[in-house]
Every structure is written in structure tokens, then in C-alpha cells.
Amino acid sequence: MTGKTIICMLRNDLRLHDNEALLWAFKNGSQVLPIYCFDPRHYSGTYHFGFPKTGPHRLKFLLECIQDLRQILKSRGSGLIVRTGKPEEVITDLIQKIGKESIDSLVYSEEITKEELDVESSLKSSCGVKVKTFWENTLYHRDDLPFHYKQLPDIYTQFRKVVESNVPVRSVISTPRELKPLPSGIEEGNIPTSEDLGVSSVHADSRTAFPYKGGESTGLERIDYYLWQTDKVAHYKETRNCMIGSDYSTKFSPWLAHGCLSPRFIYSEIKRYEKERTANQSTYWVLFELLWRDYFRYVALKYGDKIFYPGGIQGKHIPWKTDKNAFNAWKESKTGVPYVDANMRELAATGFMSNRGRQNVASFLTKDLKLDWRLGAEWFESMLIDHDVCSNYGNWLYSAGIGNDPREDRKFNMVKQGLDYDPNGDFIRLWIPELNKVKGADVHTVWALSSAVLSRAEVVLAETYPKPLLIAPEWAKHMGKIGSGGGCGRGGGGSKLKQQKGMDFYFKNSQPRQ
């Protein structure tokens, strides 16, 4: 072997474009060894409740990401080493096999939360070579913030205003046409199947709102489609709360969660689109959502393991319930509240759920059922294609009232939310076919229908569809009403959402937010 080899450990940065650690390795090494390890700890149980840590939908997407990245690297003269095992053991063994004298360094992108940090710590102590790390996967770089992360504002709006007005977004790093080769004599290794990792494979559901494969290639294609081919980004703010179809929102999140897309690249494309076509509230709102993603990463950096505590970052003492029957009804779509059940069926069948759906089912679990929010967070961790530790736990803390929400007692009204965002009940009937014959908005409150109406719809409560686990008192004033709007804006199959839909919540001793 001639020259020095740089090993680049890949985790949640499965791309070539704007991958600072990987591109630094290709620039500085004579040979580069990109490696991804299927860590068996990722295929065990979640921390508290033992749900499968990586469910079948996310694993399918991940395997596609690895296959795509290997092909991209091969096409430019490199490749991707794949192993199954703990990274701190696999990479240390690999370094010994190659010989420390032939290794320049080990590089990787820094992570934030404990399990990933433990891997980094073990590697630094065991690998025996120089380690170089890079901060990636945020839009705004940690070192560019106008404050130390420990002084991060606890309210998103304060963070956003400071960052937007004071911090530039770094430029996307250029990608070379040709890459340095793999070191000779190292087998690339086979990419495992789902079954190899102890996870059952799944088939696509034709109703899914996310009918895409994993990988950098499909992620870049999605950006091109959503911006340049269709101009759908120009209507994003109007359609983002829709429930059905693939185009009501960007759908960038699964690629972002796996690092197949760089947030800086999305930013650069949005800015180019604004310059060449149009700039409006919708194009800005994509960046607004990227900044939320940044914020939850910095919240996790500031608070560390507190984001996993029962009382969250606020340290509140809340007597959370752990009623197994109630939780099983929630996760198995048997709450008897159709808007909740439809969203949970979509999650189970596809690994995806709209942002609107996530907010509602989380509120129902924590505020109506009063169950331990960690049950929901760990179930989402298992099921979501786009699971990101910081965003998932940050959002659940927010929903449970123990995170960064400046309003206390925020509670979603399931009936009003359903009527607002699925006014004709089409989403419910898509996912709960046993309610197909219930007409219009009545499907949101089947428990309130007369026996004659239920008979005509061939619905028998507690037999063909469950009775509700509970009926919240604030639902009553919306029961029997027609939905207040068309559900979606332009491109989403209905009229523009009415301004009244800002009144999403029920607050104890306060007025709804305008």
C-alpha cells in the first residue's frame, strides 16, 4: 500500500454532495475507505419499552440509501465498505488489519445524543489513530451561532430571529468528478437484507403519501421535481397541512434524517428558485421548517440526556400513566376516534405520517389519554421512516408540555382538527375502509350517529369499529358540524385553508391562539 489511507465512518450522512467529512477525506487522503456499519444495537429494543428500535419501513429505506451511496461512490472511482457489527469494534479491527502506520486518520460527522456519543468516545480510545470530526447536518453551523449553544434561547421564535438576522448559511462544498480509490485488499462486503438483521421485510402500500426509495439520488430528484419541474414549492404553505397524496408537502424529511440530502443544498436551491422564479411565503416556509430542525438539534446539544427524561427539559413532575390497554389501542388504531386511528394506520402501513397527523396523535396520547410521552416517542422511533432523534424527541417534549412550547396546556381538539384538515372525511375513509359508507364529515364522530345512520353505513360500534376510549368535553361544540374549509390549498385538491384554521387548540383558562 502506498501513501496514507483516511477512514471515513458514515452514519446519518449518507450522501456525497456537501458531505464535509467525506469530501475532506477524498481531498487529503491517498486512499479513502468510506465505511458504514450496521450496528446490531440499532436492531434491538428501544430503551424503556423494548419496541423494535428500527422498524421495517425505516430499515427498507436505509438499505436503499446504502445501495445508492455505494453506486454513487463506485461511479466516481471509489466504493463503500459495509460491515455488520459495532463501529468501535469493526473499525478498530480494520485499522489493525491495514496497519496503523498506513492510516492517516479516522474522520466522521459529529452526532449529538448519548448512544452515538458513546460510539465516538469508544472509537477515540480504541482506534489508535488520529481522529478528525466535522459538524454537519444543520443549516446553520454550530460555530457560526452568535451565542454558545448553552445559551440557546428556550423559545424557537427568539432563536429564529437572532439566527436569521445575524448568521450566514455556509456555501455548499463542491463535489469532485473523480474520487480517490479504496485501499487494495479490502473486501467491500455485502449489504445485508432486512431478514439478515432480524427484521421482517415489508411491501409498499399503494395509499402511501411517501412512495419513494431511499438514497441521495432519489432525494436530489425530489428536490428537482418539487421545485423546478412542478413549482409546487411556491404553494407549500397553502398545501402543507393536507393529508392525502405525495405532493402536499416537500417530503424531504426521510432523506434529511438519513443524511441523503444536505440542508445547505436545499437552502441553496430555494434561494436559486426565489431568484429565478418567485419568492413568497411558501418558499420561505421551507427554510422556516429547516430552521426548526436545526433548533431541535441545538436543544438536544444544550440539554443532553434531559430530552429523554419523563419531565423533559423543564423537569416537570407529571404523573404520566402507562395503561397498556390504552397505549395498545392508540398504536393499533383502535381508539374509536377516527381521525386518530386513520393517522396511526397510515403510520403502521407506510412508516409515514403527515406533520398535522403527528401533532394530533401525540396530543391525544399525552393530553387526552395522559400516557407517558416516551411511549409515543419510542413507538415513533420504531415506526417512522424519517425518525431523527432530536426532532422526534423534541417534538414529543413540545407536545407533552415539557419542552420548548411557550404556551402551557396546549391541547389539540381531535374533532375540530379532523373537520378542519379532513373536512369531507376522505382521509379517514382511505385508511379505515370499514367506515366507507359513513357519509361526509359524519365519519369524524361515528359514536354520535343514530343507530339508523350506523345501520345504513353497516357500522356496529364495538364490533366493526371500536367505541371511543374517551370523549373530551371540548369536542361537543364541533360535533355534527360540517368541516370549515376544503382542507387543502392549490395543488392539494381543495380550496385554500381559511384563516379560522389558526384556531387549532384548546387551552385551559385561555383563548385559542390566533
Short mmCIF file of C-alpha atoms in Angstrom, two decimals:
data_model
loop_
_atom_site.label_atom_id
_atom_site.label_comp_id
_atom_site.label_asym_id
_atom_site.label_seq_id
_atom_site.Cartn_x
_atom_site.Cartn_y
_atom_site.Cartn_z
CA MET A 1 0.00 0.00 0.00
CA THR A 2 1.38 3.38 -0.99
CA GLY A 3 0.52 6.66 0.71
CA LYS A 4 -1.81 7.16 3.62
CA THR A 5 -5.41 5.96 3.96
CA ILE A 6 -8.16 8.02 5.56
CA ILE A 7 -11.09 6.08 7.01
CA CYS A 8 -14.45 7.88 6.94
CA MET A 9 -17.16 6.46 9.18
CA LEU A 10 -20.62 7.19 7.80
CA ARG A 11 -23.77 7.17 9.92
CA ASN A 12 -26.54 9.71 9.38
CA ASP A 13 -24.70 11.40 6.49
CA LEU A 14 -25.36 9.01 3.63
CA ARG A 15 -24.50 11.28 0.73
CA LEU A 16 -21.60 12.54 -1.34
CA HIS A 17 -22.76 16.11 -2.01
CA ASP A 18 -21.90 18.64 0.71
CA ASN A 19 -20.56 15.88 2.98
CA GLU A 20 -17.69 17.74 4.61
CA ALA A 21 -16.11 14.77 6.38
CA LEU A 22 -16.19 12.53 3.33
CA LEU A 23 -15.07 15.22 0.89
CA TRP A 24 -12.24 16.26 3.24
CA ALA A 25 -11.08 12.64 3.24
CA PHE A 26 -11.12 12.48 -0.55
CA LYS A 27 -9.19 15.73 -0.75
CA ASN A 28 -6.49 14.77 1.76
CA GLY A 29 -6.00 11.01 1.56
CA SER A 30 -4.09 8.93 -0.97
CA GLN A 31 -6.75 6.26 -0.50
CA VAL A 32 -10.09 6.68 1.23
CA LEU A 33 -12.08 4.00 2.99
CA PRO A 34 -15.72 5.06 3.46
CA ILE A 35 -17.41 2.59 5.80
CA TYR A 36 -20.93 2.03 7.08
CA CYS A 37 -21.61 -0.39 9.95
CA PHE A 38 -24.98 -1.97 10.59
CA ASP A 39 -24.78 -1.71 14.36
CA PRO A 40 -26.67 -4.62 15.99
CA ARG A 41 -27.74 -2.29 18.82
CA HIS A 42 -29.90 -0.47 16.28
CA TYR A 43 -31.91 -3.67 15.74
CA SER A 44 -32.61 -4.47 19.38
CA GLY A 45 -35.25 -2.85 21.58
CA THR A 46 -35.92 0.78 22.43
CA TYR A 47 -34.57 1.99 25.78
CA HIS A 48 -37.63 1.97 28.03
CA PHE A 49 -40.30 -0.12 26.35
CA GLY A 50 -38.44 -2.53 24.09
CA PHE A 51 -40.16 -1.73 20.79
CA PRO A 52 -38.11 -2.72 17.72
CA LYS A 53 -35.59 0.11 17.53
CA THR A 54 -35.50 0.15 13.74
CA GLY A 55 -38.81 -0.91 12.23
CA PRO A 56 -39.24 -2.48 8.79
CA HIS A 57 -40.16 0.67 6.90
CA ARG A 58 -37.12 2.65 8.03
CA LEU A 59 -34.80 -0.30 7.51
CA LYS A 60 -36.05 -0.74 3.95
CA PHE A 61 -35.35 2.94 3.29
CA LEU A 62 -31.91 2.70 4.95
CA LEU A 63 -30.89 -0.32 2.87
CA GLU A 64 -31.84 1.60 -0.27
CA CYS A 65 -29.75 4.55 0.94
CA ILE A 66 -26.70 2.32 1.39
CA GLN A 67 -27.16 0.69 -2.00
CA ASP A 68 -27.47 4.07 -3.68
CA LEU A 69 -24.45 5.56 -1.94
CA ARG A 70 -22.30 2.58 -2.90
CA GLN A 71 -23.31 3.02 -6.53
CA ILE A 72 -22.60 6.76 -6.47
CA LEU A 73 -19.14 6.26 -4.97
CA LYS A 74 -18.33 3.42 -7.38
CA SER A 75 -19.33 5.52 -10.36
CA ARG A 76 -16.63 8.04 -9.40
CA GLY A 77 -13.85 5.56 -8.73
CA SER A 78 -14.36 4.79 -5.04
CA GLY A 79 -16.67 2.45 -3.16
CA LEU A 80 -18.35 1.79 0.18
CA ILE A 81 -17.22 -0.76 2.75
CA VAL A 82 -20.16 -2.35 4.56
CA ARG A 83 -19.94 -4.38 7.73
CA THR A 84 -22.32 -5.68 10.38
CA GLY A 85 -21.07 -5.02 13.88
CA LYS A 86 -20.38 -2.33 16.44
CA PRO A 87 -18.47 0.51 14.73
CA GLU A 88 -15.96 0.88 17.57
CA GLU A 89 -15.05 -2.80 17.17
CA VAL A 90 -15.27 -3.13 13.39
CA ILE A 91 -13.20 -0.02 12.65
CA THR A 92 -10.59 -0.77 15.31
CA ASP A 93 -10.15 -4.27 13.84
CA LEU A 94 -9.94 -2.82 10.33
CA ILE A 95 -7.22 -0.37 11.39
CA GLN A 96 -5.20 -3.20 12.88
CA LYS A 97 -5.60 -5.25 9.71
CA ILE A 98 -4.44 -2.39 7.48
CA GLY A 99 -1.74 -1.29 9.93
CA LYS A 100 -1.74 1.94 11.94
CA GLU A 101 1.35 3.13 10.09
CA SER A 102 -0.68 3.17 6.87
CA ILE A 103 -3.60 5.15 8.33
CA ASP A 104 -3.56 8.93 8.28
CA SER A 105 -6.73 9.43 10.30
CA LEU A 106 -10.29 8.45 11.07
CA VAL A 107 -12.91 11.09 10.23
CA TYR A 108 -16.64 11.31 10.84
CA SER A 109 -19.52 13.72 11.34
CA GLU A 110 -20.31 14.52 14.97
CA GLU A 111 -23.55 13.37 16.48
CA ILE A 112 -25.38 14.82 19.48
CA THR A 113 -27.14 12.21 21.60
CA LYS A 114 -25.80 9.66 24.05
CA GLU A 115 -25.76 6.41 22.11
CA GLU A 116 -23.90 7.99 19.21
CA LEU A 117 -21.54 9.89 21.52
CA ASP A 118 -20.71 6.66 23.32
CA VAL A 119 -19.61 5.15 20.00
CA GLU A 120 -17.43 8.19 19.30
CA SER A 121 -15.86 8.01 22.75
CA SER A 122 -15.10 4.30 22.40
CA LEU A 123 -13.58 4.83 18.96
CA LYS A 124 -11.32 7.63 20.15
CA SER A 125 -9.98 5.47 22.95
CA SER A 126 -9.55 2.26 20.95
CA CYS A 127 -8.70 3.07 17.33
CA GLY A 128 -5.12 4.21 17.94
CA VAL A 129 -5.04 6.78 15.12
CA LYS A 130 -5.71 10.49 14.79
CA VAL A 131 -9.41 11.38 14.81
CA LYS A 132 -10.88 14.38 12.99
CA THR A 133 -14.54 15.35 13.31
CA PHE A 134 -16.90 17.69 11.47
CA TRP A 135 -20.14 19.41 12.43
CA GLU A 136 -22.70 18.68 9.73
CA ASN A 137 -26.40 18.19 9.04
CA THR A 138 -27.60 21.56 10.29
CA LEU A 139 -28.43 24.53 8.10
CA TYR A 140 -26.61 26.95 10.39
CA HIS A 141 -23.22 25.78 11.59
CA ARG A 142 -22.72 25.48 15.34
CA ASP A 143 -19.55 27.60 15.19
CA ASP A 144 -21.39 30.43 13.44
CA LEU A 145 -24.11 30.90 16.07
CA PRO A 146 -23.94 34.31 17.79
CA PHE A 147 -24.06 32.58 21.19
CA HIS A 148 -22.66 29.44 22.81
CA TYR A 149 -25.08 26.56 22.46
CA LYS A 150 -25.53 26.51 26.24
CA GLN A 151 -27.11 29.97 25.88
CA LEU A 152 -29.58 28.76 23.25
CA PRO A 153 -32.94 30.53 23.71
CA ASP A 154 -35.64 28.22 25.02
CA ILE A 155 -38.22 29.64 22.62
CA TYR A 156 -37.90 28.90 18.91
CA THR A 157 -39.02 32.34 17.72
CA GLN A 158 -36.25 34.04 19.70
CA PHE A 159 -33.69 31.64 18.22
CA ARG A 160 -35.04 32.11 14.70
CA LYS A 161 -34.98 35.90 14.79
CA VAL A 162 -31.42 36.05 16.09
CA VAL A 163 -30.08 33.46 13.66
CA GLU A 164 -31.90 34.68 10.55
CA SER A 165 -30.69 38.24 11.02
CA ASN A 166 -27.12 37.53 12.12
CA VAL A 167 -25.85 34.23 10.74
CA PRO A 168 -24.95 33.42 7.13
CA VAL A 169 -25.51 29.94 5.74
CA ARG A 170 -22.24 28.40 4.63
CA SER A 171 -21.82 27.56 0.96
CA VAL A 172 -22.31 24.06 -0.38
CA ILE A 173 -19.00 22.23 -0.82
CA SER A 174 -18.22 21.34 -4.43
CA THR A 175 -18.09 17.66 -5.37
CA PRO A 176 -15.18 16.32 -7.44
CA ARG A 177 -15.91 14.29 -10.57
CA GLU A 178 -13.36 11.62 -9.67
CA LEU A 179 -12.67 10.21 -6.21
CA LYS A 180 -9.66 8.60 -4.59
CA PRO A 181 -9.75 4.79 -4.71
CA LEU A 182 -10.38 2.32 -1.94
CA PRO A 183 -7.23 0.77 -0.46
CA SER A 184 -6.42 -2.56 -2.12
CA GLY A 185 -7.10 -5.85 -0.42
CA ILE A 186 -10.20 -4.75 1.50
CA GLU A 187 -13.44 -6.55 0.69
CA GLU A 188 -16.35 -4.19 0.26
CA GLY A 189 -18.76 -6.58 1.95
CA ASN A 190 -22.34 -7.47 1.17
CA ILE A 191 -25.23 -5.22 2.10
CA PRO A 192 -27.43 -7.28 4.44
CA THR A 193 -31.11 -7.93 3.90
CA SER A 194 -33.80 -7.00 6.40
CA GLU A 195 -34.02 -10.64 7.39
CA ASP A 196 -30.26 -10.76 7.99
CA LEU A 197 -30.78 -8.07 10.61
CA GLY A 198 -33.74 -9.83 12.19
CA VAL A 199 -36.40 -7.52 10.75
CA SER A 200 -39.28 -8.68 8.56
CA SER A 201 -39.42 -7.09 5.11
CA VAL A 202 -42.44 -5.02 4.10
CA HIS A 203 -44.24 -4.31 0.85
CA ALA A 204 -45.32 -0.88 -0.36
CA ASP A 205 -48.89 0.23 0.31
CA SER A 206 -50.49 1.93 -2.69
CA ARG A 207 -52.13 4.51 -0.41
CA THR A 208 -48.83 5.86 0.88
CA ALA A 209 -48.01 9.56 0.80
CA PHE A 210 -44.33 8.62 0.52
CA PRO A 211 -43.87 6.26 -2.47
CA TYR A 212 -40.12 6.88 -2.78
CA LYS A 213 -36.94 4.86 -2.40
CA GLY A 214 -34.12 5.85 -0.13
CA GLY A 215 -30.86 7.33 -1.31
CA GLU A 216 -29.15 10.53 -2.36
CA SER A 217 -30.19 10.06 -5.99
CA THR A 218 -33.92 9.95 -5.28
CA GLY A 219 -33.59 12.79 -2.76
CA LEU A 220 -31.99 15.06 -5.36
CA GLU A 221 -34.66 14.02 -7.85
CA ARG A 222 -37.33 15.01 -5.34
CA ILE A 223 -35.85 18.50 -4.94
CA ASP A 224 -35.75 18.90 -8.71
CA TYR A 225 -39.35 17.73 -9.03
CA TYR A 226 -40.79 19.78 -6.17
CA LEU A 227 -39.05 22.99 -7.18
CA TRP A 228 -38.10 23.06 -10.82
CA GLN A 229 -40.39 20.59 -12.57
CA THR A 230 -43.68 21.44 -10.88
CA ASP A 231 -43.28 24.72 -8.92
CA LYS A 232 -45.12 23.04 -6.05
CA VAL A 233 -42.77 24.73 -3.61
CA ALA A 234 -44.44 28.02 -4.49
CA HIS A 235 -47.66 26.74 -2.85
CA TYR A 236 -46.14 24.78 0.01
CA LYS A 237 -47.53 26.94 2.82
CA GLU A 238 -51.07 26.51 1.45
CA THR A 239 -50.89 22.74 0.99
CA ARG A 240 -48.57 21.58 3.77
CA ASN A 241 -51.43 20.58 6.11
CA CYS A 242 -53.12 18.31 3.61
CA MET A 243 -53.43 14.64 4.38
CA ILE A 244 -53.56 12.67 1.11
CA GLY A 245 -51.03 12.31 -1.70
CA SER A 246 -47.31 12.77 -2.19
CA ASP A 247 -47.20 16.44 -3.20
CA TYR A 248 -48.93 18.33 -0.39
CA SER A 249 -45.54 18.77 1.33
CA THR A 250 -41.88 18.57 0.38
CA LYS A 251 -41.36 15.03 1.78
CA PHE A 252 -37.67 15.93 2.24
CA SER A 253 -37.61 14.69 5.85
CA PRO A 254 -36.68 11.00 5.29
CA TRP A 255 -33.71 11.99 3.14
CA LEU A 256 -32.68 14.64 5.67
CA ALA A 257 -32.96 12.18 8.56
CA HIS A 258 -30.59 9.74 6.86
CA GLY A 259 -28.29 12.50 5.63
CA CYS A 260 -29.05 11.80 1.96
CA LEU A 261 -29.79 15.49 1.48
CA SER A 262 -27.82 18.41 2.86
CA PRO A 263 -29.96 21.16 4.40
CA ARG A 264 -27.49 23.68 2.95
CA PHE A 265 -28.11 22.30 -0.53
CA ILE A 266 -31.88 22.61 -0.06
CA TYR A 267 -31.32 26.18 1.12
CA SER A 268 -29.18 26.98 -1.92
CA GLU A 269 -31.81 25.56 -4.26
CA ILE A 270 -34.60 27.53 -2.57
CA LYS A 271 -32.57 30.72 -2.87
CA ARG A 272 -31.86 30.00 -6.54
CA TYR A 273 -35.57 29.31 -7.10
CA GLU A 274 -36.50 32.58 -5.41
CA LYS A 275 -34.07 34.44 -7.64
CA GLU A 276 -35.04 32.75 -10.90
CA ARG A 277 -38.79 32.18 -10.41
CA THR A 278 -40.58 33.52 -7.35
CA ALA A 279 -40.06 34.27 -3.68
CA ASN A 280 -43.09 34.14 -1.39
CA GLN A 281 -44.28 32.88 1.99
CA SER A 282 -44.22 29.30 0.75
CA THR A 283 -40.58 29.30 -0.35
CA TYR A 284 -39.63 30.95 2.94
CA TRP A 285 -41.64 28.40 4.91
CA VAL A 286 -39.45 25.55 3.69
CA LEU A 287 -36.48 27.35 5.24
CA PHE A 288 -38.56 28.07 8.35
CA GLU A 289 -39.08 24.30 8.77
CA LEU A 290 -35.38 23.58 8.19
CA LEU A 291 -34.63 26.02 10.96
CA TRP A 292 -37.00 24.16 13.30
CA ARG A 293 -34.95 21.05 12.55
CA ASP A 294 -31.77 22.94 13.47
CA TYR A 295 -33.39 24.19 16.65
CA PHE A 296 -34.23 20.73 17.94
CA ARG A 297 -30.65 19.62 17.30
CA TYR A 298 -29.32 22.54 19.31
CA VAL A 299 -31.88 21.88 22.07
CA ALA A 300 -30.51 18.33 22.31
CA LEU A 301 -26.97 19.71 22.35
CA LYS A 302 -27.86 22.11 25.16
CA TYR A 303 -29.84 19.75 27.37
CA GLY A 304 -28.23 16.39 26.65
CA ASP A 305 -30.00 13.42 28.20
CA LYS A 306 -32.75 15.62 29.65
CA ILE A 307 -34.60 15.29 26.34
CA PHE A 308 -35.22 11.65 27.33
CA TYR A 309 -36.33 12.29 30.93
CA PRO A 310 -40.01 11.91 31.97
CA GLY A 311 -40.14 15.61 32.93
CA GLY A 312 -38.32 16.74 29.81
CA ILE A 313 -36.07 19.75 29.68
CA GLN A 314 -38.37 21.59 32.08
CA GLY A 315 -38.08 18.91 34.75
CA LYS A 316 -41.81 18.90 35.42
CA HIS A 317 -43.26 16.25 37.69
CA ILE A 318 -46.26 14.90 35.82
CA PRO A 319 -47.96 11.65 36.91
CA TRP A 320 -47.85 10.01 33.47
CA LYS A 321 -49.92 6.87 33.06
CA THR A 322 -48.65 3.64 31.50
CA ASP A 323 -52.01 2.00 30.81
CA LYS A 324 -51.09 -0.82 28.42
CA ASN A 325 -54.62 -1.24 27.11
CA ALA A 326 -54.94 2.44 26.28
CA PHE A 327 -51.50 2.53 24.65
CA ASN A 328 -52.18 -0.60 22.61
CA ALA A 329 -55.45 0.92 21.40
CA TRP A 330 -53.51 4.01 20.30
CA LYS A 331 -50.75 2.18 18.45
CA GLU A 332 -53.11 -0.40 16.95
CA SER A 333 -55.58 2.23 15.67
CA LYS A 334 -58.38 1.14 17.98
CA THR A 335 -59.08 4.32 19.95
CA GLY A 336 -62.52 4.73 18.41
CA VAL A 337 -61.58 8.27 17.36
CA PRO A 338 -61.40 8.01 13.55
CA TYR A 339 -59.00 10.92 12.94
CA VAL A 340 -56.50 9.40 15.38
CA ASP A 341 -56.96 5.86 14.11
CA ALA A 342 -56.59 6.80 10.45
CA ASN A 343 -53.28 8.52 11.10
CA MET A 344 -51.99 5.59 13.13
CA ARG A 345 -53.00 3.14 10.41
CA GLU A 346 -51.09 5.21 7.86
CA LEU A 347 -48.02 5.06 10.10
CA ALA A 348 -48.25 1.30 10.55
CA ALA A 349 -48.77 0.62 6.85
CA THR A 350 -46.22 3.05 5.40
CA GLY A 351 -43.84 4.39 8.05
CA PHE A 352 -45.01 7.91 7.26
CA MET A 353 -47.49 10.35 8.75
CA SER A 354 -48.19 13.99 7.95
CA ASN A 355 -46.98 16.65 10.34
CA ARG A 356 -50.61 17.52 11.06
CA GLY A 357 -51.31 13.91 11.93
CA ARG A 358 -48.25 13.63 14.18
CA GLN A 359 -49.27 16.66 16.21
CA ASN A 360 -52.75 15.29 16.72
CA VAL A 361 -51.94 11.72 17.68
CA ALA A 362 -49.23 12.99 20.05
CA SER A 363 -51.65 15.40 21.69
CA PHE A 364 -54.23 12.63 22.02
CA LEU A 365 -51.71 10.32 23.72
CA THR A 366 -50.32 12.90 26.14
CA LYS A 367 -53.24 15.26 26.79
CA ASP A 368 -56.32 13.07 26.36
CA LEU A 369 -55.05 9.65 27.42
CA LYS A 370 -52.41 11.23 29.69
CA LEU A 371 -49.98 8.44 28.85
CA ASP A 372 -46.20 8.66 29.27
CA TRP A 373 -45.00 10.64 26.27
CA ARG A 374 -41.98 8.32 25.98
CA LEU A 375 -44.32 5.53 24.88
CA GLY A 376 -45.24 7.61 21.86
CA ALA A 377 -41.71 8.82 21.21
CA GLU A 378 -40.29 5.29 21.23
CA TRP A 379 -43.12 3.99 19.06
CA PHE A 380 -42.41 6.75 16.53
CA GLU A 381 -38.71 5.90 16.76
CA SER A 382 -39.56 2.36 15.76
CA MET A 383 -42.03 3.14 13.01
CA LEU A 384 -41.09 6.38 11.24
CA ILE A 385 -39.07 6.30 8.03
CA ASP A 386 -37.83 9.79 8.87
CA HIS A 387 -37.01 9.22 12.52
CA ASP A 388 -34.43 11.73 13.71
CA VAL A 389 -33.61 11.52 17.42
CA CYS A 390 -33.52 15.26 18.04
CA SER A 391 -36.61 16.15 16.02
CA ASN A 392 -38.67 13.22 17.28
CA TYR A 393 -37.93 13.71 20.97
CA GLY A 394 -38.02 17.50 20.65
CA ASN A 395 -41.48 17.38 19.12
CA TRP A 396 -42.78 14.92 21.71
CA LEU A 397 -41.49 17.12 24.53
CA TYR A 398 -43.24 20.06 22.87
CA SER A 399 -46.49 18.12 22.59
CA ALA A 400 -46.30 16.87 26.18
CA GLY A 401 -45.82 20.42 27.51
CA ILE A 402 -42.35 19.74 28.90
CA GLY A 403 -40.26 21.11 26.06
CA ASN A 404 -39.95 24.37 24.16
CA ASP A 405 -43.61 25.34 23.81
CA PRO A 406 -44.13 28.84 25.27
CA ARG A 407 -47.85 28.09 25.77
CA GLU A 408 -48.92 25.85 28.62
CA ASP A 409 -51.82 23.39 28.35
CA ARG A 410 -51.75 23.28 24.56
CA LYS A 411 -54.19 20.58 23.56
CA PHE A 412 -55.46 19.67 20.12
CA ASN A 413 -59.19 19.22 19.65
CA MET A 414 -59.46 15.97 17.68
CA VAL A 415 -62.89 16.68 16.23
CA LYS A 416 -62.17 20.25 15.18
CA GLN A 417 -58.78 19.29 13.75
CA GLY A 418 -60.36 16.50 11.75
CA LEU A 419 -63.08 18.78 10.42
CA ASP A 420 -60.53 21.45 9.53
CA TYR A 421 -57.99 19.30 7.74
CA ASP A 422 -60.09 16.38 6.51
CA PRO A 423 -63.44 18.17 6.14
CA ASN A 424 -65.13 15.55 3.99
CA GLY A 425 -63.59 12.59 5.80
CA ASP A 426 -61.74 11.36 2.71
CA PHE A 427 -58.53 10.65 4.65
CA ILE A 428 -60.41 8.66 7.26
CA ARG A 429 -62.21 6.56 4.66
CA LEU A 430 -58.91 5.96 2.83
CA TRP A 431 -57.39 4.34 5.90
CA ILE A 432 -60.48 2.98 7.67
CA PRO A 433 -62.46 1.28 4.90
CA GLU A 434 -64.95 -0.19 7.39
CA LEU A 435 -66.28 3.39 7.69
CA ASN A 436 -66.53 3.89 3.93
CA LYS A 437 -70.30 4.10 3.94
CA VAL A 438 -70.46 6.83 6.56
CA LYS A 439 -71.11 9.97 4.54
CA GLY A 440 -69.20 13.24 4.65
CA ALA A 441 -67.95 14.78 7.88
CA ASP A 442 -70.10 12.45 10.00
CA VAL A 443 -67.25 9.97 9.81
CA HIS A 444 -65.29 12.05 12.34
CA THR A 445 -67.81 11.36 15.12
CA VAL A 446 -69.32 7.96 14.36
CA TRP A 447 -70.10 7.38 18.06
CA ALA A 448 -72.59 10.25 17.92
CA LEU A 449 -74.55 8.92 14.94
CA SER A 450 -78.01 7.45 15.34
CA SER A 451 -78.50 3.71 15.21
CA ALA A 452 -80.36 4.13 11.92
CA VAL A 453 -77.45 6.01 10.31
CA LEU A 454 -74.96 3.45 11.61
CA SER A 455 -77.12 0.61 10.32
CA ARG A 456 -77.29 2.10 6.83
CA ALA A 457 -73.48 2.51 6.91
CA GLU A 458 -73.10 -1.11 8.08
CA VAL A 459 -71.22 0.01 11.20
CA VAL A 460 -71.69 -1.71 14.54
CA LEU A 461 -69.83 0.10 17.29
CA ALA A 462 -67.65 -2.17 19.42
CA GLU A 463 -67.86 -4.81 16.66
CA THR A 464 -66.92 -3.44 13.23
CA TYR A 465 -65.33 -0.30 14.73
CA PRO A 466 -64.42 0.49 18.36
CA LYS A 467 -66.29 2.76 20.70
CA PRO A 468 -64.15 5.77 21.68
CA LEU A 469 -61.78 5.37 24.61
CA LEU A 470 -62.97 8.78 25.76
CA ILE A 471 -64.92 11.78 24.56
CA ALA A 472 -63.26 15.06 25.53
CA PRO A 473 -65.74 17.74 26.62
CA GLU A 474 -64.38 20.35 24.20
CA TRP A 475 -65.28 18.14 21.23
CA ALA A 476 -69.00 18.67 21.79
CA LYS A 477 -69.31 22.11 20.23
CA HIS A 478 -67.90 20.81 16.95
CA MET A 479 -69.80 17.54 16.71
CA GLY A 480 -72.34 17.42 13.91
CA LYS A 481 -70.78 20.36 12.10
CA ILE A 482 -69.57 20.43 8.52
CA GLY A 483 -65.84 20.97 8.03
CA SER A 484 -64.84 24.62 7.96
CA GLY A 485 -62.92 24.51 4.69
CA GLY A 486 -61.69 22.49 1.73
CA GLY A 487 -58.74 21.03 3.62
CA CYS A 488 -56.02 21.96 1.17
CA GLY A 489 -54.83 24.85 -0.93
CA ARG A 490 -53.77 24.93 -4.56
CA GLY A 491 -52.33 21.63 -5.71
CA GLY A 492 -53.92 19.77 -2.81
CA GLY A 493 -57.39 19.01 -4.11
CA GLY A 494 -59.48 21.72 -2.42
CA SER A 495 -59.87 25.35 -1.54
CA LYS A 496 -57.37 27.40 0.41
CA LEU A 497 -57.37 26.84 4.17
CA LYS A 498 -59.41 29.50 5.88
CA GLN A 499 -57.76 31.81 8.36
CA GLN A 500 -60.02 30.37 11.06
CA LYS A 501 -57.89 27.24 10.96
CA GLY A 502 -55.29 29.03 13.03
CA MET A 503 -57.56 28.27 15.99
CA ASP A 504 -56.19 24.77 16.39
CA PHE A 505 -56.08 24.31 20.12
CA TYR A 506 -57.98 24.12 23.34
CA PHE A 507 -56.27 25.97 26.20
CA LYS A 508 -57.32 25.68 29.79
CA ASN A 509 -58.15 29.16 31.14
CA SER A 510 -57.05 30.88 27.94
CA GLN A 511 -58.22 31.76 24.48
CA PRO A 512 -57.18 29.78 21.39
CA ARG A 513 -54.13 31.09 19.56
CA GLN A 514 -54.94 33.32 16.62
#
